[in-house]
């Protein structure tokens, strides 16, 4: 049994095999694999006895269920109006400069992916962003530089 | 008895049962409320908002297709507020629809176009969003073309694929302005679990889903003097073609259709019904042989129940979803493919034509037949057995193009040979028809007597119930079939793939002990096929069904084995059912396909 098949089976054992189990299973895959691959979706469809297209439809509906490979750290900058007025465009420009990628891309070492997201609910502390599940608020270009350097250093010491 | 609810629609009093929608209540007093996402065969979606109406005393408009009536309601379907809202809604839909109507295949047959014209949607509408959208046009399938730029996201196709067919090849993906109707990972339809049944095409209100047309290929063949063009017409075409040419549903137009085909310039006008009769002989004998091998020889490699194989949507479905049951499917080819194989062998010999210069065209109520004709195994004549498949709709269009006044055409007869057929062949076009035709022949082969039903009408397998069962007890068989004495032949009929799925799941679970199962992929059988005139509804399918059974009753020959041309083809060419020649030309095999 392939690794993906095994993982999906375990998730289905944990969350069940009804239609309502689909979302927790997909979240479980993202927690483990960072994104949901074509192979994983097929296995979910098989386990839950539904069409693969329906799994794809559900997965693409949710912004936080990535269907394309992402880096180890996914940076999501809030794109909504309040954060924009607090200067999210400068934040994105700073991130693009630091990481040498454009919005929507992943660094060549596979460590960072830069995305925009809908409202994070931090309007009073904008601009805001998430790195994986951790929120960062009241961002300035300097603050962003510090955060990225910290993550980079962590990566270096981990290797 | 449920309570009656009283309300007024446009100041007309109406009384309906509880739970009725405003839309249906209005229909009852002949008030038409326009709809787009609503379809009689499908569950209510309420997403297009075209059917909005005003409730007096309320600020908000109501979607009439989704809103049940309430006591004392006062509904206005044509107030200024409703008219303005409706026009804006249509304009919004048009703004994200590639409205290049004059070059669209659905031009003149598009529900959105009709509404736009009714509400005079002009150039002062909203900004055309199509240049900003990135859309796909999927041209890979031999059956269905999917053009996202024309899609208004009403989701009729998705509901069709899920509810009627339980296939769900199509889904909604993404959200907001990115939301689209698509397949798994946005792959071409050709690569996913799609059965090509075309029920989505039949329900699409715009040109987003259409059949792949071969009209121009057929015209080119007709106009090529070197080619001998043979045409065959499926049973269900003759009772529906009239609808696409201005006639009411349920008209039998066999004679006019034959006359029109001849006027179009086909060299031989022949009948798929002939090979439907042949299918009965081959498939009926296959069933009896299977019964013998299972009951007498105890041969465990032979599988029962046997299922029919004439519906290409069903065949592709079982290949995808129940590949472990492929040995249960009759090896008999569908009538279309039997015809194709014989046209370029037997028929070519008879008329002394070079099969290399023959073009074989079929007119089918079906889009899946286009895929079937393209299967690599369907070349047993040494050539492509069926070159081009046209739907009923495409034939209607060709008749219009040729300037033929269809309704005034005199009746004409099919050419011979391969043009004569029995009543048993006509009913192939209705759900239960293949079963009835097979029983009329098989029972007589086994017992030497006619089936014990009044006027040969096997009522238990007829009708529109989702799944029907019938048991026929065999008594006093002929000596050859003595082993069947006292056997109760158990049969089952299902139409629509979601019903087929239920039956097959019961078989898999060991909860059903049928001998023979008839399955048609489309609701109502071929008469409700994906290639039939649009619109379709339960009422229209009922009318077509009545016409089919009437055509059967009007036939002198009612049983396939009594068709003189069938008797002749076995004498002169095939020799015996399931014989060497039959296996070469009339039988096929199936292959398992991935479900995902």
XYZ file of C-alpha atoms in Angstrom:
755
model
C 0.000 0.000 0.000
C 1.376 3.389 -0.947
C 2.094 5.937 1.778
C -0.701 8.233 0.631
C -3.194 5.376 0.569
C -2.163 4.373 4.072
C -2.451 7.956 5.359
C -5.932 8.451 3.856
C -7.107 5.129 5.223
C -5.962 6.068 8.712
C -7.675 9.453 8.473
C -10.888 7.777 7.307
C -10.674 5.324 10.203
C -10.315 8.305 12.518
C -12.987 10.627 11.061
C -15.415 8.180 9.457
C -16.556 7.577 5.897
C -19.696 9.726 5.559
C -19.967 12.922 3.524
C -19.357 14.990 6.672
C -16.012 13.263 7.160
C -14.657 14.784 3.965
C -13.570 18.120 5.398
C -11.736 16.817 8.496
C -9.970 14.247 6.289
C -8.871 16.947 3.854
C -7.667 19.104 6.760
C -5.787 16.102 8.101
C -4.023 15.653 4.777
C -3.027 19.320 4.674
C -1.641 19.100 8.223
C 0.531 16.180 7.195
C 1.426 16.965 3.574
C 0.863 20.766 3.361
C -1.167 20.245 0.194
C -3.688 17.731 -1.197
C -2.285 15.949 -4.219
C -4.263 14.378 -7.053
C -3.352 10.946 -5.701
C -4.580 11.847 -2.213
C -7.910 13.117 -3.584
C -8.434 9.874 -5.501
C -7.785 7.877 -2.338
C -10.244 10.027 -0.390
C -12.869 9.473 -3.108
C -12.259 5.724 -2.929
C -12.491 5.590 0.865
C -15.654 7.701 1.016
C -17.245 6.140 -2.105
C -17.800 9.482 -3.806
C -16.641 10.918 -7.112
C -13.137 12.355 -7.317
C -14.626 15.488 -8.852
C -16.652 16.099 -5.679
C -13.497 15.859 -3.557
C -11.777 18.301 -5.899
C -14.754 20.666 -5.719
C -14.677 20.743 -1.933
C -10.894 21.078 -1.739
C -10.771 24.018 -4.159
C -13.572 25.845 -2.348
C -11.418 26.419 0.736
C -8.434 28.745 0.414
C -6.559 26.971 3.203
C -6.783 23.571 1.511
C -3.990 23.927 -1.019
C -4.234 21.722 -4.072
C -0.831 22.709 -5.427
C 2.480 21.865 -3.759
C 3.548 24.580 -1.335
C 6.713 25.382 0.577
C 7.277 24.319 4.169
C 6.092 27.734 5.362
C 3.069 29.261 3.675
C 2.897 33.025 4.148
C -0.607 34.417 3.661
C -0.916 38.179 3.674
C -4.365 39.613 4.340
C -5.570 41.331 1.169
C -8.720 43.003 2.438
C -9.387 46.703 2.532
C -8.308 47.541 6.091
C -4.954 45.812 5.782
C -4.506 47.397 2.378
C -5.004 50.857 3.894
C -2.503 49.928 6.590
C 0.065 49.216 3.882
C -0.167 45.534 2.959
C 1.169 46.316 -0.528
C 4.484 47.468 1.002
C 4.555 44.278 3.068
C 4.101 42.135 -0.020
C 6.785 44.105 -1.881
C 9.164 43.567 1.028
C 8.416 39.830 1.117
C 8.904 39.544 -2.640
C 12.284 41.276 -2.326
C 13.390 39.171 0.619
C 12.318 35.839 -0.816
C 13.093 36.675 -4.460
C 9.705 35.340 -5.558
C 6.439 36.858 -6.769
C 3.073 36.527 -5.113
C 1.784 32.968 -5.639
C 5.251 31.451 -6.007
C 7.434 29.164 -3.879
C 11.153 29.716 -3.201
C 13.416 27.367 -5.140
C 14.559 25.657 -1.924
C 10.915 24.818 -1.178
C 10.893 26.657 2.153
C 8.502 29.602 1.596
C 5.326 30.121 -0.411
C 3.869 33.629 -0.667
C 0.095 34.012 -1.000
C -2.664 36.496 -0.310
C -5.713 35.585 1.732
C -9.102 36.966 2.652
C -9.722 38.729 5.971
C -7.863 37.255 8.944
C -10.016 39.156 11.441
C -7.089 41.290 12.600
C -8.391 44.527 11.081
C -7.567 46.513 14.234
C -3.960 45.352 14.019
C -3.313 45.471 10.274
C -1.472 44.738 8.181
C -1.600 41.088 9.178
C -0.244 37.835 7.852
C -0.108 34.158 8.727
C 2.888 31.878 8.497
C 1.296 28.447 8.485
C -0.993 28.767 11.507
C 0.836 31.564 13.341
C -0.514 35.129 12.991
C 1.739 38.230 12.783
C 0.178 41.666 13.128
C 0.947 45.384 12.898
C 3.551 44.553 10.314
C 6.127 46.945 8.953
C 8.795 46.153 6.346
C 11.411 46.043 9.167
C 9.326 43.675 11.221
C 8.778 41.384 8.222
C 12.541 41.295 7.561
C 13.182 40.196 11.156
C 10.544 37.481 10.983
C 11.881 36.043 7.740
C 15.477 36.091 8.987
C 14.344 34.252 12.090
C 12.604 31.544 10.027
C 15.652 31.266 7.752
C 17.988 30.844 10.720
C 15.699 28.230 12.164
C 15.882 26.326 8.895
C 19.692 26.538 8.827
C 20.079 25.267 12.380
C 17.569 22.490 11.695
C 19.672 21.176 8.830
C -54.959 14.365 2.397
C -52.752 17.376 2.772
C -54.219 20.823 3.267
C -55.178 23.072 0.383
C -53.470 26.444 0.404
C -55.213 29.469 -1.070
C -53.284 32.333 -2.602
C -53.530 34.934 -5.341
C -51.071 35.197 -8.178
C -51.360 38.337 -10.314
C -54.783 38.818 -8.723
C -55.997 35.391 -9.813
C -57.083 33.097 -6.996
C -55.528 29.649 -6.956
C -55.761 26.754 -4.551
C -52.972 24.181 -4.394
C -51.753 21.446 -2.078
C -49.354 22.310 0.711
C -45.715 22.271 -0.342
C -46.373 23.363 -3.933
C -43.922 26.008 -5.118
C -45.059 29.407 -6.336
C -43.716 28.453 -9.767
C -45.922 25.355 -9.984
C -48.938 27.205 -8.601
C -48.493 29.831 -11.330
C -48.160 27.120 -13.969
C -51.531 25.782 -12.847
C -53.238 29.019 -13.879
C -51.141 29.294 -17.058
C -48.831 32.027 -15.851
C -45.324 31.408 -17.110
C -42.502 32.550 -14.860
C -39.163 32.397 -16.680
C -36.560 29.982 -15.278
C -32.999 28.930 -16.073
C -31.485 26.755 -13.365
C -34.815 25.025 -12.728
C -35.475 21.714 -14.499
C -38.386 19.344 -13.957
C -36.107 16.309 -13.731
C -33.806 17.824 -11.110
C -33.851 19.030 -7.539
C -34.361 22.741 -6.954
C -31.175 24.817 -6.905
C -32.521 28.370 -6.820
C -29.226 29.875 -7.947
C -29.986 31.785 -11.165
C -32.622 34.091 -9.617
C -34.417 34.581 -12.944
C -37.716 33.327 -11.473
C -37.925 36.048 -8.784
C -41.438 37.250 -7.905
C -42.817 39.887 -5.548
C -44.847 39.141 -2.458
C -47.161 42.018 -1.651
C -46.157 43.530 1.682
C -42.614 42.223 1.598
C -39.506 44.107 0.507
C -37.560 41.131 -0.672
C -38.201 39.259 -3.887
C -38.731 35.500 -3.691
C -37.305 32.769 -5.918
C -40.539 31.157 -7.110
C -38.940 27.795 -7.991
C -37.775 27.255 -4.423
C -40.502 28.988 -2.410
C -43.478 26.960 -1.178
C -46.842 28.696 -1.147
C -48.383 30.010 2.070
C -52.005 30.743 2.963
C -53.152 34.181 1.835
C -50.014 34.972 -0.155
C -50.354 37.659 -2.784
C -47.788 37.188 -5.506
C -46.981 39.495 -8.392
C -45.009 37.939 -11.220
C -44.951 40.953 -13.505
C -44.716 44.053 -11.293
C -42.293 46.813 -12.222
C -40.012 45.729 -9.393
C -39.959 42.157 -10.671
C -39.404 43.228 -14.275
C -36.492 45.488 -13.355
C -34.865 42.869 -11.159
C -35.328 40.151 -13.732
C -33.812 42.249 -16.482
C -30.809 43.117 -14.313
C -30.330 39.450 -13.427
C -30.374 38.421 -17.075
C -27.948 41.255 -17.899
C -25.604 40.057 -15.161
C -25.731 36.506 -16.497
C -25.057 37.744 -20.026
C -22.105 39.840 -18.805
C -20.204 36.678 -17.912
C -21.372 34.678 -20.905
C -19.504 34.761 -24.229
C -22.509 36.064 -26.101
C -21.235 35.506 -29.620
C -24.623 34.166 -30.532
C -24.416 34.175 -34.314
C -21.423 31.838 -34.311
C -22.711 29.609 -31.496
C -23.873 26.050 -32.167
C -26.855 26.649 -29.891
C -27.913 29.789 -31.762
C -31.705 29.840 -31.854
C -31.970 27.002 -29.343
C -30.487 28.743 -26.312
C -32.619 29.486 -23.263
C -30.436 32.429 -22.214
C -30.670 33.909 -25.701
C -34.444 33.557 -25.637
C -34.700 35.350 -22.290
C -32.309 38.085 -23.392
C -34.416 38.698 -26.424
C -37.651 38.641 -24.399
C -36.320 41.216 -21.937
C -34.533 43.298 -24.601
C -31.118 43.031 -22.991
C -29.249 45.743 -24.857
C -25.771 47.146 -24.994
C -26.378 49.319 -21.944
C -26.012 46.240 -19.747
C -22.997 45.414 -17.633
C -19.343 45.266 -18.653
C -18.530 42.150 -20.653
C -16.405 40.082 -18.256
C -15.345 37.433 -20.731
C -12.102 39.186 -21.790
C -11.006 39.119 -18.126
C -11.860 35.512 -17.490
C -9.608 32.625 -18.209
C -11.770 29.868 -19.611
C -11.285 26.503 -21.281
C -12.933 24.997 -24.318
C -12.645 21.210 -24.144
C -12.674 19.756 -27.662
C -11.097 16.389 -26.902
C -14.178 14.201 -26.465
C -15.700 12.541 -29.553
C -19.125 13.066 -27.950
C -19.357 16.245 -25.916
C -17.877 19.726 -26.247
C -17.588 21.772 -23.076
C -17.119 25.518 -23.505
C -16.690 27.290 -20.158
C -16.999 30.727 -21.720
C -20.699 30.046 -22.328
C -21.378 28.611 -18.878
C -23.678 30.601 -16.581
C -23.050 28.230 -13.644
C -26.703 27.223 -13.218
C -25.457 23.715 -12.355
C -28.173 21.814 -14.187
C -25.412 19.599 -15.608
C -23.936 18.907 -12.188
C -27.300 17.944 -10.752
C -28.008 15.781 -13.801
C -24.701 13.953 -13.491
C -25.144 13.428 -9.743
C -28.883 12.801 -9.340
C -29.933 11.035 -12.523
C -26.674 9.276 -13.305
C -24.817 9.058 -9.954
C -21.620 9.641 -11.912
C -20.627 13.154 -10.783
C -18.048 13.629 -13.482
C -18.841 17.332 -13.166
C -18.599 19.438 -10.043
C -18.405 23.023 -8.852
C -14.865 24.065 -8.074
C -13.407 27.212 -6.466
C -15.646 30.014 -5.267
C -16.886 33.532 -5.878
C -15.964 34.937 -9.268
C -13.548 32.032 -9.742
C -16.309 29.436 -9.344
C -16.655 27.105 -12.297
C -18.251 23.900 -13.478
C -15.482 21.449 -14.055
C -14.199 17.895 -13.803
C -11.621 16.314 -11.502
C -8.518 18.546 -11.594
C -10.069 20.268 -14.606
C -9.094 17.397 -16.873
C -10.733 17.010 -20.279
C -14.057 15.128 -20.213
C -12.414 12.441 -22.315
C -10.069 11.537 -19.460
C -12.513 11.410 -16.570
C -15.325 9.095 -15.523
C -17.836 10.705 -17.974
C -20.058 8.091 -19.706
C -20.840 10.441 -22.640
C -24.569 9.902 -21.998
C -25.234 13.526 -22.899
C -27.944 14.093 -20.319
C -26.033 17.248 -19.344
C -26.061 18.385 -22.977
C -29.798 17.795 -23.032
C -30.297 20.080 -20.038
C -27.705 22.835 -20.597
C -29.627 26.095 -21.121
C -26.766 27.654 -23.134
C -24.054 26.484 -25.527
C -21.683 25.464 -22.724
C -22.324 21.761 -23.255
C -23.112 20.560 -26.760
C -22.676 17.416 -28.784
C -19.697 17.235 -31.087
C -21.287 17.610 -34.490
C -20.347 15.612 -37.592
C -22.873 17.291 -39.914
C -20.215 18.712 -42.227
C -18.424 15.359 -42.498
C -21.691 13.739 -43.512
C -22.464 16.424 -46.108
C -18.975 15.983 -47.539
C -19.539 12.233 -47.887
C -22.960 12.718 -49.471
C -21.528 15.146 -51.990
C -18.640 12.851 -52.896
C -19.764 10.848 -55.951
C -17.303 8.037 -55.293
C -18.782 7.304 -51.882
C -21.753 5.085 -51.224
C -23.320 6.554 -48.097
C -25.411 4.203 -45.966
C -27.559 5.582 -43.169
C -29.212 3.713 -40.296
C -31.803 5.153 -37.895
C -32.220 4.104 -34.278
C -35.650 3.075 -32.924
C -36.104 6.172 -30.755
C -35.332 8.722 -33.478
C -38.597 8.133 -35.374
C -40.790 9.126 -32.433
C -38.884 12.285 -31.450
C -37.472 13.836 -34.642
C -40.747 15.646 -35.288
C -40.322 17.656 -32.065
C -37.202 19.311 -33.467
C -39.105 20.177 -36.655
C -42.124 21.893 -35.168
C -44.344 18.915 -34.348
C -45.758 18.061 -30.904
C -44.142 15.292 -28.796
C -45.314 11.753 -29.457
C -45.687 11.913 -33.259
C -44.501 8.855 -35.190
C -42.586 10.221 -38.184
C -40.909 7.069 -39.510
C -42.139 7.479 -43.092
C -41.349 11.201 -43.285
C -37.900 10.609 -41.819
C -37.108 7.981 -44.448
C -38.324 10.325 -47.184
C -36.208 13.158 -45.781
C -33.076 10.990 -45.591
C -33.521 10.038 -49.224
C -33.978 13.709 -50.161
C -30.794 14.567 -48.264
C -28.970 12.249 -50.660
C -28.135 9.123 -48.669
C -27.583 6.238 -51.071
C -29.091 3.536 -48.867
C -31.660 4.334 -46.195
C -31.637 1.412 -43.783
C -32.805 0.677 -40.279
C -30.996 0.045 -37.015
C -34.198 -1.801 -36.084
C -33.052 -4.614 -38.367
C -29.965 -5.127 -36.234
C -32.053 -4.632 -33.095
C -33.881 -7.774 -34.180
C -30.514 -9.389 -34.804
C -29.341 -8.341 -31.334
C -32.339 -10.152 -29.870
C -31.422 -13.374 -31.689
C -27.767 -13.196 -30.627
C -28.317 -11.886 -27.101
C -31.334 -14.149 -26.480
C -29.338 -17.192 -27.514
C -26.410 -16.033 -25.421
C -28.727 -15.865 -22.392
C -30.070 -19.370 -23.039
C -26.554 -20.693 -23.535
C -25.423 -19.088 -20.278
C -28.413 -20.600 -18.473
C -27.513 -24.031 -19.851
C -23.863 -23.718 -18.872
C -24.734 -22.592 -15.368
C -27.695 -24.895 -14.665
C -26.663 -28.061 -16.529
C -22.889 -27.956 -17.004
C -22.304 -26.217 -13.656
C -19.655 -24.171 -15.423
C -18.472 -21.623 -12.875
C -16.671 -19.468 -15.401
C -20.027 -18.473 -16.915
C -21.633 -15.524 -15.202
C -25.245 -14.749 -14.369
C -27.089 -12.450 -14.254
C -26.395 -11.336 -17.780
C -26.886 -7.643 -18.497
C -27.716 -5.976 -21.785
C -25.004 -4.210 -23.753
C -26.840 -1.933 -26.199
C -26.541 1.284 -24.190
C -23.002 2.664 -24.657
C -23.448 4.974 -21.659
C -24.161 1.933 -19.508
C -21.216 0.005 -20.985
C -18.779 2.805 -20.191
C -20.329 3.201 -16.736
C -19.836 -0.460 -15.848
C -16.292 -0.335 -17.239
C -15.538 2.524 -14.840
C -17.608 1.690 -11.775
C -18.146 -2.102 -11.726
C -15.175 -3.491 -13.696
C -15.435 -6.752 -11.760
C -18.803 -7.350 -13.469
C -17.652 -7.023 -17.079
C -18.100 -10.744 -17.714
C -21.774 -10.300 -16.866
C -22.309 -7.954 -19.807
C -23.634 -9.623 -22.952
C -20.894 -9.846 -25.556
C -23.417 -8.900 -28.241
C -22.558 -5.560 -29.810
C -25.149 -2.806 -29.790
C -27.490 -2.672 -32.792
C -25.573 0.358 -34.136
C -22.285 -1.537 -34.203
C -23.814 -4.776 -35.517
C -25.235 -2.701 -38.314
C -21.892 -1.054 -39.036
C -20.074 -4.380 -39.168
C -22.688 -5.847 -41.541
C -22.949 -2.745 -43.734
C -19.359 -2.972 -44.903
C -19.394 -6.772 -45.273
C -22.743 -8.439 -45.958
C -24.520 -5.381 -47.375
C -21.526 -4.280 -49.470
C -21.448 -7.756 -51.047
C -25.178 -7.694 -51.746
C -25.123 -4.351 -53.547
C -21.728 -5.029 -55.064
C -20.075 -1.983 -53.501
C -16.456 -1.548 -52.444
C -16.481 -1.283 -48.621
C -13.471 1.037 -48.834
C -15.689 3.529 -50.663
C -18.606 3.131 -48.294
C -19.436 5.673 -45.612
C -21.577 4.409 -42.785
C -23.661 7.001 -40.943
C -26.006 6.442 -38.034
C -28.713 8.654 -36.576
C -28.987 8.071 -32.866
C -30.868 9.552 -29.874
C -27.511 9.421 -28.156
C -24.183 11.190 -27.733
C -22.438 8.131 -26.245
C -22.887 6.368 -29.593
C -20.316 8.778 -31.032
C -17.783 7.454 -28.540
C -18.884 3.864 -29.147
C -18.309 4.194 -32.890
C -14.802 5.483 -32.138
C -13.837 2.495 -29.962
C -10.795 0.800 -31.463
C -12.436 -2.645 -31.267
C -15.313 -1.506 -33.494
C -13.532 -2.213 -36.777
C -14.455 -5.817 -37.418
C -15.388 -5.186 -41.059
C -11.763 -4.223 -41.675
C -12.815 -0.558 -41.762
C -14.329 1.781 -39.219
C -17.721 0.081 -38.893
C -19.671 3.290 -38.252
C -17.974 6.381 -39.642
C -20.171 9.174 -38.310
C -22.860 9.304 -35.658
C -25.467 12.054 -35.798
C -27.914 12.818 -33.011
C -31.636 13.262 -33.620
C -31.002 17.007 -33.234
C -28.287 17.020 -35.890
C -30.516 15.197 -38.384
C -33.243 17.790 -37.753
C -30.709 20.535 -38.474
C -29.631 18.852 -41.740
C -33.270 18.614 -42.805
C -33.669 22.353 -42.109
C -30.429 23.168 -43.946
C -31.702 21.272 -46.982
C -34.851 23.381 -47.050
C -37.137 20.385 -46.719
C -40.665 21.022 -45.439
C -40.712 18.016 -43.143
C -44.355 18.085 -42.108
C -45.623 17.929 -45.696
C -43.370 15.027 -46.765
C -45.137 11.879 -47.978
C -44.303 8.653 -46.141
C -41.611 6.480 -47.642
C -40.239 2.991 -46.925
C -36.776 1.805 -45.968
C -34.582 0.145 -48.559
C -34.169 -3.586 -48.463
C -32.281 -5.542 -47.298
C -31.486 -4.467 -43.699
C -34.533 -2.244 -43.698
C -37.250 -4.612 -42.479
C -37.896 -4.909 -38.750
C -40.350 -6.185 -36.176
C -42.289 -4.449 -33.430
C -39.866 -5.998 -30.983
C -37.115 -3.844 -32.488
C -39.025 -0.563 -32.187
C -39.488 -0.950 -28.446
C -35.701 -1.023 -27.981
C -36.197 2.728 -27.771
C -38.102 2.533 -24.465
C -36.904 1.323 -21.093
C -37.926 -2.321 -20.749
C -38.144 -2.765 -24.507
C -35.062 -4.910 -24.950
C -36.242 -7.142 -22.126
C -39.698 -7.477 -23.682
C -38.270 -8.167 -27.139
C -35.842 -10.754 -25.751
C -38.569 -12.503 -23.769
C -40.909 -12.660 -26.788
C -38.212 -14.564 -28.669
C -36.486 -16.559 -25.911
C -39.747 -17.885 -24.448
C -40.848 -19.081 -27.848
C -37.480 -20.684 -28.616
C -37.661 -22.630 -25.356
C -41.338 -23.606 -25.265
C -42.492 -23.319 -28.870
C -45.331 -21.124 -27.604
C -45.866 -17.358 -27.524
C -45.154 -15.507 -24.274
C -48.211 -15.820 -22.021
C -49.167 -12.136 -22.139
C -52.177 -10.646 -23.853
C -51.354 -9.420 -27.347
C -47.618 -10.099 -26.627
C -47.530 -6.975 -24.433
C -45.363 -7.807 -21.427
C -46.791 -5.096 -19.193
C -44.707 -5.801 -16.030
C -41.490 -4.638 -17.749
C -43.111 -1.501 -19.211
C -43.598 1.905 -17.599
C -41.393 4.514 -16.015
C -40.810 3.079 -12.518
C -37.114 3.312 -11.658
C -36.539 -0.410 -11.238
C -39.006 -3.080 -12.381
C -38.879 -6.807 -11.832
C -40.708 -9.568 -13.667
C -40.652 -13.328 -13.263
C -41.698 -15.726 -15.991
C -42.166 -19.378 -15.159
C -41.138 -21.784 -17.893
C -43.438 -24.791 -18.208
C -43.480 -27.673 -20.685
C -40.416 -26.615 -22.661
C -39.332 -28.296 -25.888
C -37.119 -31.386 -25.368
C -33.879 -29.469 -26.015
C -34.642 -27.137 -23.133
C -36.016 -29.709 -20.686
C -33.595 -28.474 -18.020
C -35.516 -25.194 -17.880
C -38.795 -26.888 -16.929
C -40.228 -25.163 -13.884
C -37.463 -22.552 -13.820
C -38.633 -19.078 -12.904
C -36.754 -16.689 -15.138
C -36.086 -13.600 -13.053
C -35.605 -10.341 -14.870
C -34.954 -6.763 -13.881
C -35.185 -3.496 -15.796
C -33.553 -0.217 -14.753
C -33.128 3.128 -16.502
C -30.924 6.044 -15.537
C -27.485 5.185 -14.204
C -28.327 5.951 -10.574
C -30.945 3.186 -10.747
C -28.466 0.944 -12.555
C -26.009 1.509 -9.748
C -28.571 0.468 -7.138
C -29.356 -2.743 -9.044
C -25.681 -3.623 -9.470
C -24.968 -2.945 -5.818
C -27.779 -5.356 -4.901
C -26.266 -7.957 -7.245
C -22.831 -7.409 -5.702
C -24.240 -7.789 -2.200
C -25.909 -11.056 -3.212
C -29.315 -9.534 -2.484
C -30.674 -10.126 -6.005
C -30.910 -13.411 -7.890
C -31.784 -12.156 -11.374
C -30.973 -14.053 -14.545
C -31.225 -11.148 -16.942
C -30.978 -7.386 -16.372
C -31.774 -4.667 -18.876
C -30.087 -1.346 -18.270
C -30.421 1.866 -20.229
C -28.214 4.780 -19.236
C -30.818 7.460 -19.899
C -34.096 8.167 -18.076
C -36.895 6.494 -20.014
C -34.405 4.582 -22.155
C -33.219 5.802 -25.576
C -36.396 7.870 -26.031
C -34.990 10.152 -23.318
C -31.467 9.952 -24.731
C -28.874 12.716 -24.580
C -29.127 13.247 -28.347
C -32.889 13.723 -28.425
C -34.663 17.027 -29.077
C -34.524 19.567 -26.259
C -36.406 20.039 -23.966
C -37.146 16.798 -22.192
C -39.443 16.240 -19.204
C -41.307 13.342 -17.627
C -44.385 14.322 -19.652
C -42.514 14.451 -22.973
C -40.854 11.088 -22.300
C -44.282 9.604 -21.522
C -45.604 10.800 -24.913
C -42.591 9.392 -26.754
C -43.074 6.103 -24.943
C -46.738 5.907 -25.985
C -45.670 6.487 -29.579
C -43.099 3.686 -29.416
C -45.564 1.124 -28.106
C -48.115 2.264 -30.683
C -45.558 1.756 -33.473
C -44.985 -1.760 -32.095
C -48.718 -2.552 -32.116
C -49.036 -1.311 -35.699
C -46.351 -3.701 -36.955
C -47.452 -6.929 -38.648
C -44.394 -8.755 -37.315
C -44.014 -8.383 -33.561
C -41.228 -10.878 -32.843
C -37.589 -10.577 -33.895
C -37.201 -14.189 -34.992
C -40.102 -13.809 -37.421
C -38.455 -10.955 -39.327
C -37.989 -12.503 -42.814
C -34.750 -10.600 -43.396
C -33.354 -11.998 -40.149
C -34.271 -15.514 -41.250
C -32.602 -14.791 -44.589
C -29.360 -13.355 -43.147
C -28.869 -16.491 -41.050
C -29.540 -18.716 -44.068
C -27.323 -16.847 -46.486
C -24.578 -15.322 -44.366
C -24.377 -15.864 -40.625
C -25.471 -19.538 -40.663
C -26.361 -19.777 -36.954
C -26.705 -17.593 -33.843
C -23.429 -17.320 -31.895
C -21.729 -19.008 -34.859
C -18.302 -18.292 -36.280
C -19.376 -15.291 -38.387
C -21.400 -13.846 -35.524
C -18.433 -13.954 -33.231
C -16.296 -12.257 -35.808
C -18.729 -9.451 -36.610
C -21.416 -9.162 -33.960
C -19.733 -9.741 -30.626
C -17.190 -7.712 -28.706
C -15.322 -7.448 -25.427
C -15.009 -4.775 -22.737
C -12.183 -3.314 -20.759
C -11.986 -2.103 -17.200
C -11.408 1.626 -16.796
C -10.272 3.677 -13.867
C -13.063 4.939 -11.661
C -11.214 8.099 -10.731
